[in-house]
Amino acid sequence: MPKTSHKGSDFDCVTCIMRKHSDWRVLATDEVDLLARGQTRYSYQSGESIYSMGQVGNGVHCMCAGTVAIRRLDAEGNSVLLHLAYPGDTLGYESVLTGEPHRCSAEALGPAKVCHIDARTVKQLLDANPNLGLQFLRRTAASLDAAQDKLVHHATLSNRAKLAHLLLVLMDRYGRETVDGANTMHLPVSRRDLASMIGARHETVSRIISRLENEGIAFFSGRSVRVPHIDALLEEIRPQLVG
Amino acid sequence: MPKTSHKGSDFDCVTCIMRKHSDWRVLATDEVDLLARGQTRYSYQSGESIYSMGQVGNGVHCMCAGTVAIRRLDAEGNSVLLHLAYPGDTLGYESVLTGEPHRCSAEALGPAKVCHIDARTVKQLLDANPNLGLQFLRRTAASLDAAQDKLVHHATLSNRAKLAHLLLVLMDRYGRETVDGANTMHLPVSRRDLASMIGARHETVSRIISRLENEGIAFFSGRSVRVPHIDALLEEIRPQLVG
DNA sequence: CGGGGGTTTGAGTCCGTTCAAAATACGTGG
DNA sequence: CCACGTATTTTGAACGGACTCAAACCCCCG
């Protein structure tokens, strides 16, 4: 099923609610008009690719709705899920800035609405408003910080602790608290992806999940998760000595 | 032993050789003058701290000579060596941009020359020349890319493969080829640090080194390393399946 | 209803860690 | 220059976590 597109007047950045929560909030009124003219809105179905590793980007992607997986493949074809992107995030600007091919692929994990902004428009805006570049810089620095935190976790935590941490992070975004104080959520990713996010085999994740269920810490059914006492997951994150 | 400083006229960015290889190369002549006025050059001894995690940066640091280790500590006090910085690199600008405390510490791994540039001067220059911000953005994007590559390696490689890869990377910078085709280098870091760079215990690194010696792949004596056939190390980097 | 991917479970093995102790290198002051 | 205390590195033995290979299961979708 191909993605659907809506050009120009059909949708307008001027009225976009997400824009105020994104890097584009630094733009002046006339610059937003320029942004709106250079933009095309796309709707993606679950599993559809927004861009692929190796391609040269011809623009940036601004998320309005849904969840997008940022993956990188190694030489053996392993896919590692590096990051989940959400509304307000801008994707793929590295390639536009450097002219180099994308180093990651971006794939919709469910119905998603993503606006594509023409490379020429992006460059015009960066030229017109230096704050946009500084905003991108702040955002990229935050991503780098997050990536370094993940590196520290990979170096110091066990797979069980990393999975517990990941569940807490996902619960923060997807979770709902029920009347009895338990937390529940619907996982946005498969267990294979959960495994690649923490750098473990999927069988290992499966086994850790079994143990968490036996110990009454978390209960899984398909992609829905129920955690009776969220503190029990927090207890799992105990770093070990490294070095 | 305290670091030594040289203010203003004692050293000058205008004549600095490294500047042309750094982010500051985008500056115009009059902007370089401004840079030179806001700058102080420091000499650090091995082990001295340039800045520490938790501090708020009052400027950025521009490396002229030496090697600097960028570390992060976790809650248990584990130090993870995230990155090695070299002449031409600019350090600590994230904290200046966001006003948040440093997320990492920077420590000289040997005699190093690093210029400190006043936060006010940095902001003036970012204001005066938008290309400087874009240059920082490109640099940060490259760092993010490198961090993500490390994440993929941590997720897919064994400790042995990760150590082999690290040795190859270090050999690229510190290595010299001898007449018989072997490669030798002097390691810039301790084995403890080597271990934290690949996310393993130092005992494990010690054991891997023993095995590499028994197999004739690499020979260690103190901090000097000799690799008779560099291809043998390349052979070690075989990713395994993950996910 | 028949695939096919994702998931679970099992058994066996190996890698890497833990704890402990010895050996070595290093810096400092005498 | 050497003695000494400290930190780093090496090595050992035992344990446990995580991986490999394999088979069965499940569920979704065509």
Coordinates of C-alpha atoms (C1' of nucleotides) in Angstrom, one line a residue:
Chain A
M1 CA 0.0 0.0 0.0
P2 CA 1.6 3.2 -1.1
K3 CA 1.9 6.3 1.1
T4 CA -0.5 9.1 0.3
S5 CA 0.5 12.7 -0.2
H6 CA -1.2 16.1 0.2
K7 CA 0.5 19.1 -1.5
G8 CA 0.6 22.7 -0.4
S9 CA -2.8 24.1 0.3
D10 CA -4.3 20.8 1.5
F11 CA -2.3 21.1 4.7
D12 CA -0.6 24.1 6.2
C13 CA 2.4 24.5 8.5
V14 CA 0.9 27.8 9.7
T15 CA -1.9 26.1 11.5
C16 CA 0.1 22.9 12.4
I17 CA -0.2 22.3 16.2
M18 CA 3.1 20.3 16.3
R19 CA 5.1 23.1 14.8
K20 CA 5.1 25.0 18.1
H21 CA 6.6 22.0 19.8
S22 CA 9.3 21.4 17.2
D23 CA 12.5 23.0 16.1
W24 CA 10.5 25.1 13.6
R25 CA 9.0 27.2 16.4
V26 CA 11.9 29.7 16.1
L27 CA 10.7 30.8 12.6
A28 CA 9.1 34.2 12.0
T29 CA 5.7 34.5 10.3
D30 CA 7.0 35.0 6.8
E31 CA 9.4 32.1 7.2
V32 CA 6.6 29.8 8.2
D33 CA 4.9 30.8 4.9
L34 CA 8.1 29.7 3.1
L35 CA 8.1 26.5 5.1
A36 CA 4.5 25.8 4.2
R37 CA 5.2 26.3 0.5
G38 CA 8.1 23.9 0.5
Q39 CA 6.3 21.1 2.3
T40 CA 4.3 18.1 1.4
R41 CA 2.4 16.0 3.9
Y42 CA 2.5 12.2 3.7
S43 CA 0.6 9.5 5.5
Y44 CA 2.4 6.3 6.1
Q45 CA 1.1 2.9 7.0
S46 CA 2.6 0.6 9.5
G47 CA 5.9 -0.8 8.2
E48 CA 6.3 1.7 5.4
S49 CA 9.7 3.3 4.9
I50 CA 10.2 7.1 5.2
Y51 CA 13.8 6.9 4.0
S52 CA 16.4 4.3 3.8
M53 CA 20.0 3.9 4.8
G54 CA 22.3 4.7 1.9
Q55 CA 20.0 7.1 0.1
V56 CA 20.9 10.8 -0.1
G57 CA 18.2 12.9 1.5
N58 CA 16.4 15.4 -0.7
G59 CA 14.8 17.1 2.3
V60 CA 14.0 16.7 6.0
H61 CA 11.0 15.0 7.6
C62 CA 8.9 16.6 10.3
M63 CA 6.7 14.3 12.4
C64 CA 3.1 15.3 13.1
A65 CA 1.7 12.0 14.3
G66 CA 2.7 8.4 15.0
T67 CA 5.9 6.6 16.0
V68 CA 8.9 6.1 13.7
A69 CA 11.7 3.7 14.2
I70 CA 15.3 4.8 13.4
R71 CA 17.3 1.7 12.5
R72 CA 20.9 1.0 11.4
L73 CA 22.0 -2.2 9.7
D74 CA 25.4 -3.7 10.1
A75 CA 27.5 -5.7 7.6
E76 CA 25.7 -9.0 8.4
G77 CA 22.2 -7.5 7.9
N78 CA 21.4 -7.1 11.6
S79 CA 19.0 -4.4 12.2
V80 CA 19.6 -2.4 15.4
L81 CA 16.8 -0.1 16.5
L82 CA 18.6 3.0 17.7
H83 CA 15.8 5.4 18.5
L84 CA 12.1 6.0 18.4
A85 CA 10.9 9.3 17.0
Y86 CA 7.7 11.1 18.0
P87 CA 5.6 14.1 16.8
G88 CA 7.7 17.2 16.9
D89 CA 10.9 15.4 15.9
T90 CA 12.7 16.4 12.7
L91 CA 14.3 13.5 10.9
G92 CA 17.0 13.2 8.2
Y93 CA 18.6 16.6 8.4
E94 CA 22.1 15.2 8.7
S95 CA 22.1 14.0 5.2
V96 CA 20.8 17.3 3.9
L97 CA 23.5 19.2 5.7
T98 CA 26.4 17.0 4.7
G99 CA 25.2 15.7 1.3
E100 CA 26.2 12.3 2.6
P101 CA 23.8 9.3 2.3
H102 CA 21.5 8.6 5.3
R103 CA 23.3 6.5 8.0
C104 CA 20.0 5.1 9.3
S105 CA 16.6 4.2 7.9
A106 CA 13.3 5.5 9.2
E107 CA 10.2 3.3 9.3
A108 CA 6.6 4.0 10.5
L109 CA 5.6 1.7 13.3
G110 CA 2.0 2.5 12.8
P111 CA -0.1 5.0 10.9
A112 CA 2.0 8.1 10.8
K113 CA 1.8 11.6 9.4
V114 CA 5.1 13.1 8.4
C115 CA 5.7 16.3 6.4
H116 CA 8.6 16.3 3.9
I117 CA 10.4 19.6 3.5
D118 CA 12.3 20.3 0.4
A119 CA 16.1 20.5 0.8
R120 CA 16.1 23.9 -1.0
T121 CA 13.6 25.3 1.4
V122 CA 15.5 24.0 4.4
K123 CA 18.7 25.7 3.2
Q124 CA 16.8 28.9 2.5
L125 CA 15.4 28.9 6.1
L126 CA 18.8 28.0 7.6
D127 CA 20.2 31.0 5.7
A128 CA 17.4 33.3 6.7
N129 CA 17.2 32.5 10.4
P130 CA 20.4 31.4 12.2
N131 CA 18.3 30.4 15.2
L132 CA 17.0 27.4 13.2
G133 CA 20.5 26.0 12.9
L134 CA 21.2 26.6 16.6
Q135 CA 17.9 24.9 17.4
F136 CA 19.0 21.9 15.3
L137 CA 22.3 22.0 17.1
R138 CA 20.7 21.9 20.5
R139 CA 18.5 19.0 19.3
T140 CA 21.4 17.1 17.9
A141 CA 23.4 17.7 21.1
A142 CA 20.5 16.2 23.1
S143 CA 20.4 13.2 20.8
L144 CA 24.2 12.7 21.3
D145 CA 23.7 12.9 25.0
A146 CA 21.0 10.3 24.9
A147 CA 23.2 8.0 22.7
Q148 CA 26.0 8.4 25.2
D149 CA 23.7 7.4 28.0
K150 CA 22.8 4.3 26.1
L151 CA 26.5 3.5 25.6
V152 CA 27.0 3.8 29.4
H153 CA 24.0 1.5 30.0
H154 CA 25.3 -1.0 27.5
A155 CA 28.6 -1.0 29.3
T156 CA 27.3 -1.3 32.8
L157 CA 23.9 -3.0 32.9
S158 CA 22.9 -6.6 32.5
N159 CA 20.3 -7.5 29.8
R160 CA 17.7 -7.8 32.5
A161 CA 18.4 -4.3 33.8
K162 CA 18.5 -2.9 30.3
L163 CA 15.1 -4.4 29.5
A164 CA 13.6 -3.1 32.7
H165 CA 15.0 0.3 31.9
L166 CA 13.6 0.2 28.4
L167 CA 10.1 -0.9 29.7
L168 CA 10.2 2.1 32.0
V169 CA 11.0 4.5 29.2
L170 CA 8.3 3.0 27.0
M171 CA 5.8 3.1 29.9
D172 CA 6.5 6.8 30.3
R173 CA 5.2 7.4 26.8
Y174 CA 2.7 4.6 26.1
G175 CA 1.6 3.7 29.6
R176 CA -1.7 4.3 31.4
E177 CA -2.2 4.0 35.1
T178 CA -5.2 1.8 36.0
V179 CA -7.5 2.3 39.0
D180 CA -5.6 -0.3 41.0
G181 CA -2.3 1.5 40.6
A182 CA -0.9 -0.8 38.0
N183 CA 0.6 0.5 34.8
T184 CA -0.3 -0.9 31.4
M185 CA 0.8 -0.2 27.8
H186 CA 0.7 -1.4 24.3
L187 CA 4.3 -2.0 23.0
P188 CA 5.1 -0.1 19.8
V189 CA 7.7 -2.7 18.7
S190 CA 8.1 -6.5 18.3
R191 CA 10.2 -8.5 20.8
R192 CA 12.8 -8.8 18.1
D193 CA 13.1 -5.0 18.1
L194 CA 13.1 -4.9 21.9
A195 CA 16.0 -7.3 21.8
S196 CA 18.0 -5.2 19.2
M197 CA 17.3 -2.1 21.3
I198 CA 19.1 -3.6 24.3
G199 CA 21.7 -5.5 22.2
A200 CA 20.5 -9.0 23.1
R201 CA 19.1 -12.0 21.2
H202 CA 15.4 -12.3 21.0
E203 CA 15.5 -15.6 22.8
T204 CA 17.2 -13.9 25.7
V205 CA 14.4 -11.3 25.8
S206 CA 11.8 -14.0 25.8
R207 CA 13.5 -15.7 28.7
I208 CA 13.8 -12.5 30.7
I209 CA 10.1 -11.8 30.1
S210 CA 9.2 -15.3 31.4
R211 CA 11.2 -14.7 34.6
L212 CA 9.7 -11.2 35.1
E213 CA 6.2 -12.9 34.9
N214 CA 7.2 -15.7 37.3
E215 CA 8.4 -13.1 39.8
G216 CA 5.2 -11.1 39.4
I217 CA 7.0 -8.0 38.2
A218 CA 5.5 -7.7 34.7
F219 CA 2.9 -9.6 32.7
F220 CA 2.9 -9.8 28.9
S221 CA 0.2 -10.8 26.5
G222 CA 1.0 -10.2 22.9
R223 CA 2.1 -6.6 22.8
S224 CA 0.2 -5.5 25.9
V225 CA 2.2 -5.2 29.1
R226 CA 0.9 -4.9 32.7
V227 CA 3.2 -3.8 35.5
P228 CA 1.4 -4.1 39.0
H229 CA 4.1 -2.2 40.9
I230 CA 6.2 0.1 38.8
D231 CA 8.8 0.4 41.6
A232 CA 9.6 -3.3 41.2
L233 CA 11.0 -2.4 37.7
L234 CA 13.0 0.5 39.1
E235 CA 14.6 -1.9 41.5
E236 CA 16.0 -3.9 38.6
I237 CA 18.2 -1.0 37.4
R238 CA 21.3 -1.6 39.5
P239 CA 24.5 -0.9 37.7
Q240 CA 27.4 -3.3 38.1
L241 CA 31.1 -2.5 38.2
V242 CA 32.8 -2.1 34.9
G243 CA 36.4 -1.4 33.7
Chain B
M1 CA 50.9 20.5 39.5
P2 CA 48.6 23.3 38.3
K3 CA 47.9 24.0 34.7
T4 CA 49.7 27.0 33.3
S5 CA 48.0 29.8 31.4
H6 CA 48.9 32.3 28.7
K7 CA 46.6 35.3 28.1
G8 CA 46.0 37.2 25.0
S9 CA 49.1 38.4 23.2
D10 CA 51.2 35.5 24.5
F11 CA 49.4 33.3 22.0
D12 CA 47.3 34.2 19.1
C13 CA 44.4 32.4 17.3
V14 CA 45.3 34.3 14.1
T15 CA 48.5 32.4 13.7
C16 CA 47.2 29.1 15.2
I17 CA 47.9 26.2 12.8
M18 CA 45.1 24.0 14.2
R19 CA 42.4 26.7 13.6
K20 CA 42.3 25.9 9.9
H21 CA 41.6 22.3 10.7
S22 CA 38.9 23.2 13.3
D23 CA 35.3 24.4 13.3
W24 CA 36.7 28.0 13.6
R25 CA 38.0 28.0 10.0
V26 CA 34.6 29.4 8.9
L27 CA 35.4 32.7 10.7
A28 CA 36.3 35.9 8.8
T29 CA 39.5 37.9 9.6
D30 CA 37.8 40.3 12.0
E31 CA 36.0 37.5 13.7
V32 CA 39.3 35.7 14.3
D33 CA 40.5 38.8 16.1
L34 CA 37.5 38.7 18.4
L35 CA 38.2 35.0 19.0
A36 CA 41.8 35.8 19.8
R37 CA 40.8 38.4 22.4
G38 CA 38.4 36.1 24.2
Q39 CA 40.8 33.2 24.4
T40 CA 43.3 31.9 27.0
R41 CA 45.7 29.1 26.3
Y42 CA 46.3 26.5 29.0
S43 CA 48.8 23.7 29.2
Y44 CA 47.7 20.6 31.0
Q45 CA 49.7 17.8 32.5
S46 CA 48.8 14.1 32.1
G47 CA 45.7 13.4 34.3
E48 CA 44.7 17.0 34.7
S49 CA 41.0 17.8 34.4
I50 CA 39.9 20.3 31.8
Y51 CA 36.3 20.3 33.0
S52 CA 34.1 18.0 35.1
M53 CA 30.7 16.4 34.8
G54 CA 28.2 18.5 36.7
Q55 CA 29.9 21.8 36.3
V56 CA 28.3 24.5 34.1
G57 CA 30.6 25.5 31.3
N58 CA 31.8 29.1 31.1
G59 CA 33.2 28.7 27.7
V60 CA 34.4 26.2 25.1
H61 CA 37.7 24.4 24.8
C62 CA 39.7 24.2 21.6
M63 CA 42.4 21.6 21.4
C64 CA 45.7 22.5 19.9
A65 CA 47.9 19.5 21.0
G66 CA 47.6 16.3 22.9
T67 CA 44.8 13.7 23.6
V68 CA 41.8 14.3 25.8
A69 CA 39.6 11.6 27.3
I70 CA 35.8 12.3 27.4
R71 CA 34.3 10.3 30.3
R72 CA 30.9 9.8 31.8
L73 CA 30.3 8.4 35.3
D74 CA 27.3 6.4 36.2
A75 CA 25.4 6.2 39.6
E76 CA 27.8 3.6 40.9
G77 CA 30.9 5.6 40.1
N78 CA 31.9 3.6 37.1
S79 CA 33.9 5.7 34.6
V80 CA 33.1 5.0 31.0
L81 CA 35.5 6.4 28.4
L82 CA 33.2 7.5 25.6
H83 CA 35.5 9.3 23.3
L84 CA 39.1 10.5 22.6
A85 CA 39.5 14.1 21.4
Y86 CA 42.4 15.3 19.3
P87 CA 43.8 18.7 18.1
G88 CA 41.2 20.6 16.1
D89 CA 38.3 19.3 18.2
T90 CA 36.2 21.8 20.2
L91 CA 34.9 20.6 23.6
G92 CA 32.2 21.5 26.0
Y93 CA 30.0 23.7 23.7
E94 CA 26.9 21.7 24.6
S95 CA 26.9 23.2 28.1
V96 CA 27.4 26.7 26.9
L97 CA 24.6 26.4 24.4
T98 CA 22.0 24.9 26.8
G99 CA 23.2 26.3 30.1
E100 CA 23.0 22.8 31.5
P101 CA 25.9 21.3 33.4
H102 CA 28.5 19.2 31.6
R103 CA 27.3 15.6 31.0
C104 CA 30.9 14.4 30.7
S105 CA 34.3 15.2 32.1
A106 CA 37.4 16.0 30.0
E107 CA 40.8 14.9 31.1
A108 CA 44.2 15.3 29.5
L109 CA 45.9 11.9 28.8
G110 CA 49.3 13.5 28.4
P111 CA 50.8 16.9 28.0
A112 CA 48.0 18.9 26.2
K113 CA 47.5 22.4 24.9
V114 CA 43.9 23.6 25.0
C115 CA 42.6 27.1 24.5
H116 CA 39.6 28.3 26.6
I117 CA 37.2 30.6 24.8
D118 CA 35.0 32.8 26.9
A119 CA 31.2 32.0 26.7
R120 CA 30.4 35.6 25.8
T121 CA 32.8 35.5 22.9
V122 CA 31.4 32.3 21.7
K123 CA 27.9 33.7 21.7
Q124 CA 29.1 36.9 19.9
L125 CA 30.7 34.8 17.2
L126 CA 27.6 32.5 16.8
D127 CA 25.6 35.7 16.4
A128 CA 28.0 37.3 14.0
N129 CA 28.6 34.3 11.7
P130 CA 25.7 31.7 11.3
N131 CA 28.2 29.3 9.6
L132 CA 29.9 28.7 12.9
G133 CA 26.7 27.3 14.3
L134 CA 26.2 25.1 11.2
Q135 CA 29.8 24.0 11.5
F136 CA 29.1 22.9 15.1
L137 CA 26.0 21.2 13.9
R138 CA 27.8 19.2 11.3
R139 CA 30.4 18.3 13.9
T140 CA 27.8 17.2 16.4
A141 CA 26.0 15.2 13.8
A142 CA 29.2 13.4 13.0
S143 CA 29.7 12.7 16.8
L144 CA 26.1 11.3 17.0
D145 CA 26.8 9.1 14.0
A146 CA 30.0 7.8 15.6
A147 CA 28.1 7.1 18.9
Q148 CA 25.4 5.2 17.0
D149 CA 28.1 3.1 15.3
K150 CA 29.5 2.3 18.7
L151 CA 26.0 1.3 19.9
V152 CA 25.7 -1.1 16.9
H153 CA 29.1 -2.5 17.7
H154 CA 28.2 -3.0 21.3
A155 CA 25.0 -4.8 20.2
T156 CA 26.6 -7.1 17.6
L157 CA 30.2 -7.7 18.4
S158 CA 31.9 -9.9 21.0
N159 CA 34.4 -8.4 23.5
R160 CA 37.2 -9.8 21.5
A161 CA 35.9 -8.3 18.2
K162 CA 35.3 -5.0 19.9
L163 CA 38.9 -4.9 21.3
A164 CA 40.3 -5.8 17.9
H165 CA 38.3 -3.0 16.4
L166 CA 39.4 -0.5 19.0
L167 CA 43.1 -1.5 18.5
L168 CA 42.6 -0.9 14.8
V169 CA 41.1 2.5 15.4
L170 CA 43.9 3.5 17.8
M171 CA 46.6 2.1 15.4
D172 CA 45.2 4.4 12.8
R173 CA 46.1 7.4 14.8
Y174 CA 49.0 6.3 17.0
G175 CA 50.5 3.5 14.9
R176 CA 53.7 3.4 12.9
E177 CA 54.6 0.8 10.3
T178 CA 58.0 -0.8 10.8
V179 CA 60.4 -1.9 8.0
D180 CA 59.2 -5.5 8.3
G181 CA 55.5 -4.6 7.7
A182 CA 54.4 -4.8 11.3
N183 CA 52.5 -2.0 13.0
T184 CA 53.4 -0.7 16.4
M185 CA 52.0 2.0 18.7
H186 CA 52.0 3.4 22.2
L187 CA 48.6 3.1 23.8
P188 CA 47.2 6.5 25.0
V189 CA 45.1 4.8 27.7
S190 CA 45.3 2.2 30.5
R191 CA 43.9 -1.3 30.1
R192 CA 41.2 -0.3 32.6
D193 CA 40.2 2.5 30.1
L194 CA 40.4 0.1 27.2
A195 CA 38.0 -2.1 29.1
S196 CA 35.5 0.7 29.8
M197 CA 35.7 1.7 26.1
I198 CA 34.4 -1.7 25.0
G199 CA 32.1 -2.2 28.0
A200 CA 34.0 -5.1 29.5
R201 CA 35.8 -5.8 32.8
H202 CA 39.5 -5.2 32.9
E203 CA 40.2 -8.8 33.7
T204 CA 38.4 -9.8 30.5
V205 CA 40.6 -7.4 28.5
S206 CA 43.7 -8.9 30.1
R207 CA 42.6 -12.4 29.1
I208 CA 41.8 -11.4 25.5
I209 CA 45.2 -9.8 25.3
S210 CA 46.9 -13.0 26.5
R211 CA 45.0 -15.0 23.9
L212 CA 45.9 -12.6 21.1
E213 CA 49.6 -13.0 22.1
N214 CA 49.3 -16.8 22.2
E215 CA 47.8 -16.7 18.7
G216 CA 50.5 -14.4 17.4
I217 CA 48.0 -11.7 16.5
A218 CA 49.2 -8.9 18.8
F219 CA 52.0 -8.5 21.3
F220 CA 51.8 -6.2 24.3
S221 CA 54.5 -4.8 26.6
G222 CA 53.3 -2.1 29.0
R223 CA 51.6 0.4 26.8
S224 CA 53.4 -0.5 23.6
V225 CA 51.7 -2.8 21.1
R226 CA 53.1 -4.7 18.1
V227 CA 50.8 -6.2 15.4
P228 CA 52.8 -8.3 12.9
H229 CA 50.0 -8.6 10.4
I230 CA 47.3 -6.0 10.6
D231 CA 45.0 -8.1 8.5
A232 CA 44.8 -10.6 11.3
L233 CA 43.1 -8.0 13.5
L234 CA 40.7 -7.2 10.7
E235 CA 39.7 -10.9 10.5
E236 CA 38.5 -10.6 14.1
I237 CA 35.7 -8.2 13.3
R238 CA 33.0 -10.5 12.3
P239 CA 29.5 -9.4 13.5
Q240 CA 27.2 -12.0 15.0
L241 CA 23.5 -12.2 14.6
V242 CA 21.5 -10.1 17.0
G243 CA 17.8 -9.5 17.7
Chain C
dC1 C1' -6.9 -23.3 5.3
dG2 C1' -2.1 -23.2 4.4
dG3 C1' 1.9 -20.5 4.7
dG4 C1' 5.2 -17.6 7.1
dG5 C1' 7.0 -14.6 10.4
dG6 C1' 7.3 -13.9 15.2
dT7 C1' 7.6 -16.1 19.7
dT8 C1' 8.5 -19.6 23.2
dT9 C1' 10.9 -23.2 25.2
dG10 C1' 14.7 -26.7 25.7
dA11 C1' 19.5 -28.5 26.1
dG12 C1' 24.1 -27.7 25.8
dT13 C1' 28.1 -24.7 25.5
dC14 C1' 30.9 -20.9 25.8
dC15 C1' 32.0 -16.3 27.0
dG16 C1' 32.4 -13.2 30.4
dT17 C1' 32.0 -12.1 35.1
dT18 C1' 33.1 -12.5 40.1
dC19 C1' 36.1 -12.9 43.8
dA20 C1' 40.6 -13.5 45.2
dA21 C1' 45.6 -13.3 45.2
dA22 C1' 49.9 -12.6 43.2
dA23 C1' 52.9 -10.0 40.3
dT24 C1' 54.3 -6.0 38.1
dA25 C1' 54.8 -1.1 37.1
dC26 C1' 54.8 3.5 38.9
dG27 C1' 55.5 7.8 41.6
dT28 C1' 57.3 9.8 45.6
dG29 C1' 60.3 10.9 49.1
dG30 C1' 64.4 9.7 51.4
Chain D
dC1 C1' 69.5 6.1 42.9
dC2 C1' 67.0 3.1 45.7
dA3 C1' 63.2 1.9 49.0
dC4 C1' 58.6 2.0 49.7
dG5 C1' 53.6 2.3 49.2
dT6 C1' 50.1 2.5 45.8
dA7 C1' 47.8 1.5 41.6
dT8 C1' 47.6 -1.3 37.7
dT9 C1' 47.8 -5.7 35.6
dT10 C1' 47.9 -10.6 35.4
dT11 C1' 46.4 -15.1 36.5
dG12 C1' 43.4 -18.6 38.7
dA13 C1' 39.1 -21.1 39.8
dA14 C1' 34.3 -21.2 39.9
dC15 C1' 30.0 -19.6 38.7
dG16 C1' 26.4 -17.7 35.9
dG17 C1' 24.4 -15.2 32.2
dA18 C1' 23.8 -15.1 27.5
dC19 C1' 24.4 -17.4 23.2
dT20 C1' 23.7 -21.3 19.8
dC21 C1' 21.1 -24.5 17.6
dA22 C1' 16.8 -26.6 17.2
dA23 C1' 12.1 -27.7 17.5
dA24 C1' 7.5 -26.5 18.5
dC25 C1' 4.0 -23.1 19.0
dC26 C1' 1.2 -19.2 17.9
dC27 C1' -1.0 -15.8 15.4
dC28 C1' -1.9 -13.0 11.6
dC29 C1' -2.8 -12.6 6.8
dG30 C1' -3.4 -13.9 2.4

